[in-house]
PDB file of C-alpha atoms in Angstrom:
ATOM      1  CA  LEU A1278     -30.128  -8.250   5.538  1.00 87.00           C
ATOM      2  CA  TRP A1279     -31.681  -5.340   8.061  1.00 91.00           C
ATOM      3  CA  GLY A1280     -31.528  -7.296  11.455  1.00 91.00           C
ATOM      4  CA  THR A1281     -27.882  -8.017  10.510  1.00 93.00           C
ATOM      5  CA  ALA A1282     -26.878  -4.614   9.992  1.00 95.00           C
ATOM      6  CA  LEU A1283     -28.556  -3.160  12.544  1.00 96.00           C
ATOM      7  CA  ALA A1284     -26.653  -5.946  14.782  1.00 96.00           C
ATOM      8  CA  LEU A1285     -23.541  -4.703  13.674  1.00 96.00           C
ATOM      9  CA  ILE A1286     -24.180  -1.015  14.525  1.00 97.00           C
ATOM     10  CA  ILE A1287     -25.170  -2.717  18.168  1.00 96.00           C
ATOM     11  CA  ALA A1288     -22.424  -4.809  18.172  1.00 97.00           C
ATOM     12  CA  ILE A1289     -19.504  -2.653  17.314  1.00 96.00           C
ATOM     13  CA  PRO A1290     -19.629  -0.072  20.317  1.00 96.00           C
ATOM     14  CA  LEU A1291     -20.650  -2.399  22.701  1.00 97.00           C
ATOM     15  CA  ALA A1292     -17.529  -4.946  21.603  1.00 96.00           C
ATOM     16  CA  LEU A1293     -15.295  -1.689  21.889  1.00 95.00           C
ATOM     17  CA  LEU A1294     -16.709  -0.939  25.256  1.00 96.00           C
ATOM     18  CA  GLY A1295     -16.558  -4.316  26.207  1.00 95.00           C
ATOM     19  CA  ALA A1296     -13.120  -5.705  25.567  1.00 94.00           C
ATOM     20  CA  ARG A1297     -10.723  -5.642  28.615  1.00 93.00           C
ATOM     21  CA  ASN A1298      -7.848  -4.137  26.812  1.00 91.00           C
ATOM     22  CA  LEU A1299      -9.670  -1.002  25.757  1.00 90.00           C
ATOM     23  CA  ALA A1300     -12.325  -0.389  28.517  1.00 92.00           C
ATOM     24  CA  PRO A1301     -12.044   0.111  32.252  1.00 94.00           C
ATOM     25  CA  PRO A1302     -13.689  -2.589  34.446  1.00 93.00           C
ATOM     26  CA  ILE A1303     -16.452  -0.276  35.404  1.00 96.00           C
ATOM     27  CA  ILE A1304     -17.436  -0.125  31.734  1.00 95.00           C
ATOM     28  CA  GLN A1305     -16.024  -2.970  30.684  1.00 95.00           C
ATOM     29  CA  ILE A1306     -18.068  -5.418  33.298  1.00 95.00           C
ATOM     30  CA  PRO A1307     -21.853  -4.045  32.982  1.00 96.00           C
ATOM     31  CA  ILE A1308     -21.332  -3.981  29.264  1.00 96.00           C
ATOM     32  CA  ARG A1309     -20.417  -7.914  29.011  1.00 95.00           C
ATOM     33  CA  ARG A1310     -23.681  -8.235  31.141  1.00 96.00           C
ATOM     34  CA  LEU A1311     -25.858  -6.567  28.596  1.00 96.00           C
ATOM     35  CA  LEU A1312     -24.090  -8.791  25.887  1.00 95.00           C
ATOM     36  CA  ASP A1313     -25.009 -11.690  28.065  1.00 94.00           C
ATOM     37  CA  ILE A1314     -28.405 -10.597  28.152  1.00 94.00           C
ATOM     38  CA  LEU A1315     -28.966  -9.844  24.642  1.00 92.00           C
ATOM     39  CA  ARG A1316     -27.758 -13.123  23.185  1.00 91.00           C
ATOM     40  CA  SER A1317     -29.287 -15.224  26.013  1.00 92.00           C
ATOM     41  CA  ILE A1318     -32.804 -14.470  25.245  1.00 91.00           C
ATOM     42  CA  PRO A1319     -33.774 -16.439  21.840  1.00 89.00           C
ATOM     43  CA  ASP A1320     -34.928 -14.509  18.745  1.00 86.00           C
ATOM     44  CA  LEU A1321     -37.972 -16.015  18.800  1.00 88.00           C
ATOM     45  CA  VAL A1322     -39.067 -14.817  22.489  1.00 91.00           C
ATOM     46  CA  VAL A1323     -37.712 -11.185  21.301  1.00 89.00           C
ATOM     47  CA  ALA A1324     -39.978 -11.300  18.066  1.00 89.00           C
ATOM     48  CA  THR A1325     -42.963 -12.651  20.177  1.00 89.00           C
ATOM     49  CA  ILE A1326     -42.442  -9.303  22.204  1.00 91.00           C
ATOM     50  CA  PHE A1327     -42.166  -7.246  19.490  1.00 89.00           C
ATOM     51  CA  LEU A1328     -45.380  -8.750  17.805  1.00 88.00           C
ATOM     52  CA  VAL A1329     -47.041  -7.702  21.178  1.00 90.00           C
ATOM     53  CA  ALA A1330     -46.019  -4.110  21.128  1.00 90.00           C
ATOM     54  CA  VAL A1331     -46.051  -3.410  16.994  1.00 87.00           C
ATOM     55  CA  GLY A1332     -48.262  -6.116  15.776  1.00 83.00           C
ATOM     56  CA  LEU A1333     -47.799  -8.217  12.871  1.00 83.00           C
ATOM     57  CA  SER A1334     -45.126  -7.039  10.981  1.00 82.00           C
ATOM     58  CA  PRO A1335     -41.382  -7.638   9.612  1.00 86.00           C
ATOM     59  CA  PHE A1336     -40.231  -4.784  12.219  1.00 89.00           C
ATOM     60  CA  ALA A1337     -40.827  -7.578  15.159  1.00 87.00           C
ATOM     61  CA  GLY A1338     -38.538  -9.928  13.092  1.00 88.00           C
ATOM     62  CA  VAL A1339     -35.823  -7.191  12.228  1.00 91.00           C
ATOM     63  CA  MET A1340     -35.727  -6.081  15.985  1.00 92.00           C
ATOM     64  CA  ALA A1341     -35.287  -9.713  17.233  1.00 91.00           C
ATOM     65  CA  ILE A1342     -32.645 -10.590  14.675  1.00 92.00           C
ATOM     66  CA  ALA A1343     -30.982  -7.235  15.433  1.00 94.00           C
ATOM     67  CA  LEU A1344     -30.695  -7.503  19.348  1.00 94.00           C
ATOM     68  CA  ASN A1345     -29.853 -11.209  19.440  1.00 93.00           C
ATOM     69  CA  THR A1346     -27.326 -10.964  16.846  1.00 95.00           C
ATOM     70  CA  GLY A1347     -26.103  -7.877  18.242  1.00 95.00           C
ATOM     71  CA  GLY A1348     -25.747  -9.378  21.558  1.00 95.00           C
ATOM     72  CA  VAL A1349     -23.552 -12.460  19.671  1.00 95.00           C
ATOM     73  CA  LEU A1350     -21.564 -10.345  17.564  1.00 97.00           C
ATOM     74  CA  GLY A1351     -20.773  -7.687  20.306  1.00 97.00           C
ATOM     75  CA  LYS A1352     -19.146 -10.741  22.574  1.00 96.00           C
ATOM     76  CA  LEU A1353     -17.243 -12.090  19.634  1.00 96.00           C
ATOM     77  CA  PHE A1354     -15.564  -8.903  18.441  1.00 97.00           C
ATOM     78  CA  ALA A1355     -14.892  -7.967  22.029  1.00 96.00           C
ATOM     79  CA  GLU A1356     -13.094 -11.233  22.362  1.00 95.00           C
ATOM     80  CA  ALA A1357     -11.075 -10.775  18.952  1.00 95.00           C
ATOM     81  CA  ILE A1358     -10.401  -7.206  20.150  1.00 95.00           C
ATOM     82  CA  GLU A1359      -8.779  -8.713  23.320  1.00 94.00           C
ATOM     83  CA  ALA A1360      -6.646 -11.115  21.114  1.00 94.00           C
ATOM     84  CA  ILE A1361      -5.100  -8.594  19.234  1.00 93.00           C
ATOM     85  CA  GLU A1362      -1.258  -7.763  19.213  1.00 92.00           C
ATOM     86  CA  PRO A1363      -0.708  -4.711  21.457  1.00 91.00           C
ATOM     87  CA  GLY A1364       2.386  -3.471  19.131  1.00 92.00           C
ATOM     88  CA  PRO A1365       0.674  -1.626  16.309  1.00 91.00           C
ATOM     89  CA  VAL A1366      -1.892   0.022  18.967  1.00 91.00           C
ATOM     90  CA  GLU A1367       1.644   1.068  20.922  1.00 90.00           C
ATOM     91  CA  GLY A1368       3.123   2.261  17.436  1.00 92.00           C
ATOM     92  CA  VAL A1369       0.074   4.419  16.950  1.00 91.00           C
ATOM     93  CA  ARG A1370       0.187   5.581  20.467  1.00 90.00           C
ATOM     94  CA  ALA A1371       3.716   6.584  20.097  1.00 92.00           C
ATOM     95  CA  THR A1372       3.086   8.955  17.080  1.00 91.00           C
ATOM     96  CA  GLY A1373       0.675  10.971  19.619  1.00 90.00           C
ATOM     97  CA  ALA A1374      -2.640   9.741  18.413  1.00 90.00           C
ATOM     98  CA  THR A1375      -5.854  10.121  20.538  1.00 91.00           C
ATOM     99  CA  ARG A1376      -7.526   7.417  21.706  1.00 90.00           C
ATOM    100  CA  LEU A1377      -9.926   7.160  18.591  1.00 92.00           C
ATOM    101  CA  GLN A1378      -6.929   7.153  16.139  1.00 92.00           C
ATOM    102  CA  GLU A1379      -5.412   3.992  18.154  1.00 92.00           C
ATOM    103  CA  ILE A1380      -8.608   2.285  17.576  1.00 93.00           C
ATOM    104  CA  VAL A1381      -8.872   3.156  14.260  1.00 93.00           C
ATOM    105  CA  TRP A1382      -5.197   2.585  13.137  1.00 94.00           C
ATOM    106  CA  GLY A1383      -4.071   0.009  15.899  1.00 93.00           C
ATOM    107  CA  VAL A1384      -6.994  -2.166  16.546  1.00 94.00           C
ATOM    108  CA  LEU A1385      -9.479  -2.003  13.577  1.00 93.00           C
ATOM    109  CA  PRO A1386      -6.935  -3.315  11.060  1.00 91.00           C
ATOM    110  CA  GLN A1387      -6.341  -6.360  13.074  1.00 92.00           C
ATOM    111  CA  VAL A1388      -9.531  -7.355  13.930  1.00 93.00           C
ATOM    112  CA  ALA A1389     -11.458  -6.565  10.153  1.00 90.00           C
ATOM    113  CA  PRO A1390     -10.809  -9.645   8.900  1.00 86.00           C
ATOM    114  CA  LEU A1391     -12.340 -11.842  11.893  1.00 89.00           C
ATOM    115  CA  TRP A1392     -15.464  -9.440  12.200  1.00 93.00           C
ATOM    116  CA  THR A1393     -16.308  -9.606   8.218  1.00 89.00           C
ATOM    117  CA  SER A1394     -16.016 -13.410   8.839  1.00 86.00           C
ATOM    118  CA  TYR A1395     -18.203 -12.966  12.098  1.00 92.00           C
ATOM    119  CA  GLY A1396     -20.572 -10.849  10.339  1.00 92.00           C
ATOM    120  CA  LEU A1397     -20.887 -12.930   7.273  1.00 88.00           C
ATOM    121  CA  TYR A1398     -21.524 -16.381   9.102  1.00 88.00           C
ATOM    122  CA  ARG A1399     -24.426 -14.167  11.487  1.00 91.00           C
ATOM    123  CA  LEU A1400     -25.929 -13.051   7.928  1.00 89.00           C
ATOM    124  CA  GLU A1401     -26.306 -16.573   6.837  1.00 84.00           C
ATOM    125  CA  SER A1402     -27.460 -17.730  10.417  1.00 87.00           C
ATOM    126  CA  ASN A1403     -29.945 -14.926  10.283  1.00 87.00           C
ATOM    127  CA  SER A1404     -31.205 -15.631   6.713  1.00 82.00           C
ATOM    128  CA  ARG A1405     -32.418 -19.035   7.968  1.00 82.00           C
ATOM    129  CA  SER A1406     -33.776 -17.512  11.251  1.00 84.00           C
ATOM    130  CA  ALA A1407     -35.886 -15.250   9.503  1.00 84.00           C
ATOM    131  CA  THR A1408     -37.459 -17.975   7.951  1.00 83.00           C
ATOM    132  CA  VAL A1409     -38.448 -19.279  11.404  1.00 84.00           C
ATOM    133  CA  LEU A1410     -39.411 -15.842  12.480  1.00 85.00           C
ATOM    134  CA  GLY A1411     -41.764 -15.260   9.626  1.00 81.00           C
ATOM    135  CA  LEU A1412     -43.898 -18.475  10.865  1.00 79.00           C
ATOM    136  CA  ILE A1413     -44.932 -16.519  13.908  1.00 81.00           C
ATOM    137  CA  GLY A1414     -45.777 -13.870  12.212  1.00 76.00           C
ATOM    138  CA  ALA A1415     -42.527 -11.753  12.079  1.00 77.00           C
ATOM    139  CA  GLY A1416     -42.909 -11.221   8.103  1.00 74.00           C
ATOM    140  CA  GLY A1417     -40.700 -12.108   5.605  1.00 76.00           C
ATOM    141  CA  ILE A1418     -40.498 -15.320   3.593  1.00 78.00           C
ATOM    142  CA  GLY A1419     -41.251 -17.349   6.638  1.00 81.00           C
ATOM    143  CA  GLN A1420     -44.737 -15.710   6.794  1.00 81.00           C
ATOM    144  CA  VAL A1421     -45.183 -16.376   3.198  1.00 84.00           C
ATOM    145  CA  LEU A1422     -44.440 -20.197   3.566  1.00 86.00           C
ATOM    146  CA  PHE A1423     -46.777 -20.280   6.517  1.00 85.00           C
ATOM    147  CA  GLU A1424     -49.601 -18.613   4.669  1.00 87.00           C
ATOM    148  CA  SER A1425     -48.872 -21.341   1.929  1.00 89.00           C
ATOM    149  CA  LEU A1426     -48.634 -24.369   3.865  1.00 88.00           C
ATOM    150  CA  ASN A1427     -52.231 -23.138   5.703  1.00 87.00           C
ATOM    151  CA  SER A1428     -53.804 -22.871   2.091  1.00 90.00           C
ATOM    152  CA  PHE A1429     -52.416 -26.266   1.338  1.00 89.00           C
ATOM    153  CA  PHE A1430     -50.715 -24.318  -1.854  1.00 89.00           C
ATOM    154  CA  TYR A1431     -48.056 -27.089  -1.997  1.00 89.00           C
ATOM    155  CA  ALA A1432     -46.461 -25.957  -5.394  1.00 92.00           C
ATOM    156  CA  GLN A1433     -46.107 -22.549  -3.927  1.00 91.00           C
ATOM    157  CA  VAL A1434     -44.702 -23.890  -0.458  1.00 90.00           C
ATOM    158  CA  SER A1435     -42.106 -26.118  -2.844  1.00 93.00           C
ATOM    159  CA  ALA A1436     -41.000 -23.061  -4.492  1.00 92.00           C
ATOM    160  CA  ILE A1437     -40.640 -20.924  -1.418  1.00 89.00           C
ATOM    161  CA  VAL A1438     -38.115 -23.881  -0.197  1.00 88.00           C
ATOM    162  CA  ILE A1439     -36.124 -23.669  -3.308  1.00 92.00           C
ATOM    163  CA  VAL A1440     -35.782 -20.130  -3.265  1.00 89.00           C
ATOM    164  CA  ILE A1441     -34.817 -20.285   0.445  1.00 85.00           C
ATOM    165  CA  SER A1442     -32.399 -23.057  -0.347  1.00 87.00           C
ATOM    166  CA  PHE A1443     -30.915 -20.974  -2.857  1.00 90.00           C
ATOM    167  CA  ALA A1444     -30.826 -17.843  -0.991  1.00 85.00           C
ATOM    168  CA  VAL A1445     -28.983 -19.331   1.820  1.00 82.00           C
ATOM    169  CA  ALA A1446     -26.436 -21.187  -0.694  1.00 86.00           C
ATOM    170  CA  GLY A1447     -26.104 -17.992  -2.485  1.00 87.00           C
ATOM    171  CA  ILE A1448     -25.088 -16.210   0.694  1.00 83.00           C
ATOM    172  CA  ASP A1449     -22.879 -18.791   1.676  1.00 82.00           C
ATOM    173  CA  LEU A1450     -21.087 -18.584  -1.723  1.00 87.00           C
ATOM    174  CA  LEU A1451     -20.778 -14.684  -1.257  1.00 85.00           C
ATOM    175  CA  SER A1452     -19.082 -14.841   2.081  1.00 80.00           C
ATOM    176  CA  GLN A1453     -16.713 -17.706   0.877  1.00 82.00           C
ATOM    177  CA  THR A1454     -15.577 -15.488  -1.700  1.00 86.00           C
ATOM    178  CA  ILE A1455     -15.366 -12.231   0.651  1.00 82.00           C
ATOM    179  CA  ARG A1456     -13.758 -14.264   3.204  1.00 75.00           C
ATOM    180  CA  SER A1457     -11.159 -15.453   0.869  1.00 79.00           C
ATOM    181  CA  ARG A1458     -10.437 -12.212  -0.583  1.00 79.00           C
ATOM    182  CA  LEU A1459      -9.793 -10.945   2.798  1.00 71.00           C
ATOM    183  CA  ILE A1460      -7.029 -13.750   3.767  1.00 63.00           C
TER     184      ILE A1460
END
């Protein structure tokens, strides 16, 4: 959850700065390259770097998920912005609105359903990734799973796998419900 929330905080401003129809090329092109870098480095590599920097802790996993997902969502959000209809933005501009008001009233209403769908999908994906990151010591349920496996507590391993499966299924059901209400 924290990794996805931080990723959204990273992705939204980068998407606005990385969209061709909102930012000039001098800003848009470097932002797109930054998004490329963020999403090209696997979260396992980022988690390993953070493990060295901060030690074995969930913070390393959160930051790995936040940076990788921030890059992915930033690219997807920017592409959604580039696909909007210009009419609503021009209508808001015609009222004498500021640039920020154009974005808030002309851009965001058009991209909000798609952004929400992307964000929920990445939350589902990150819930699975968090398990894997825990296996390398980045905290979370994956770390508990790894410790249980190493201790040969197979009943506990089974319980953890069942909890993970139900959690992923619950997140999927929740995201489907939210998506259906947005459309």
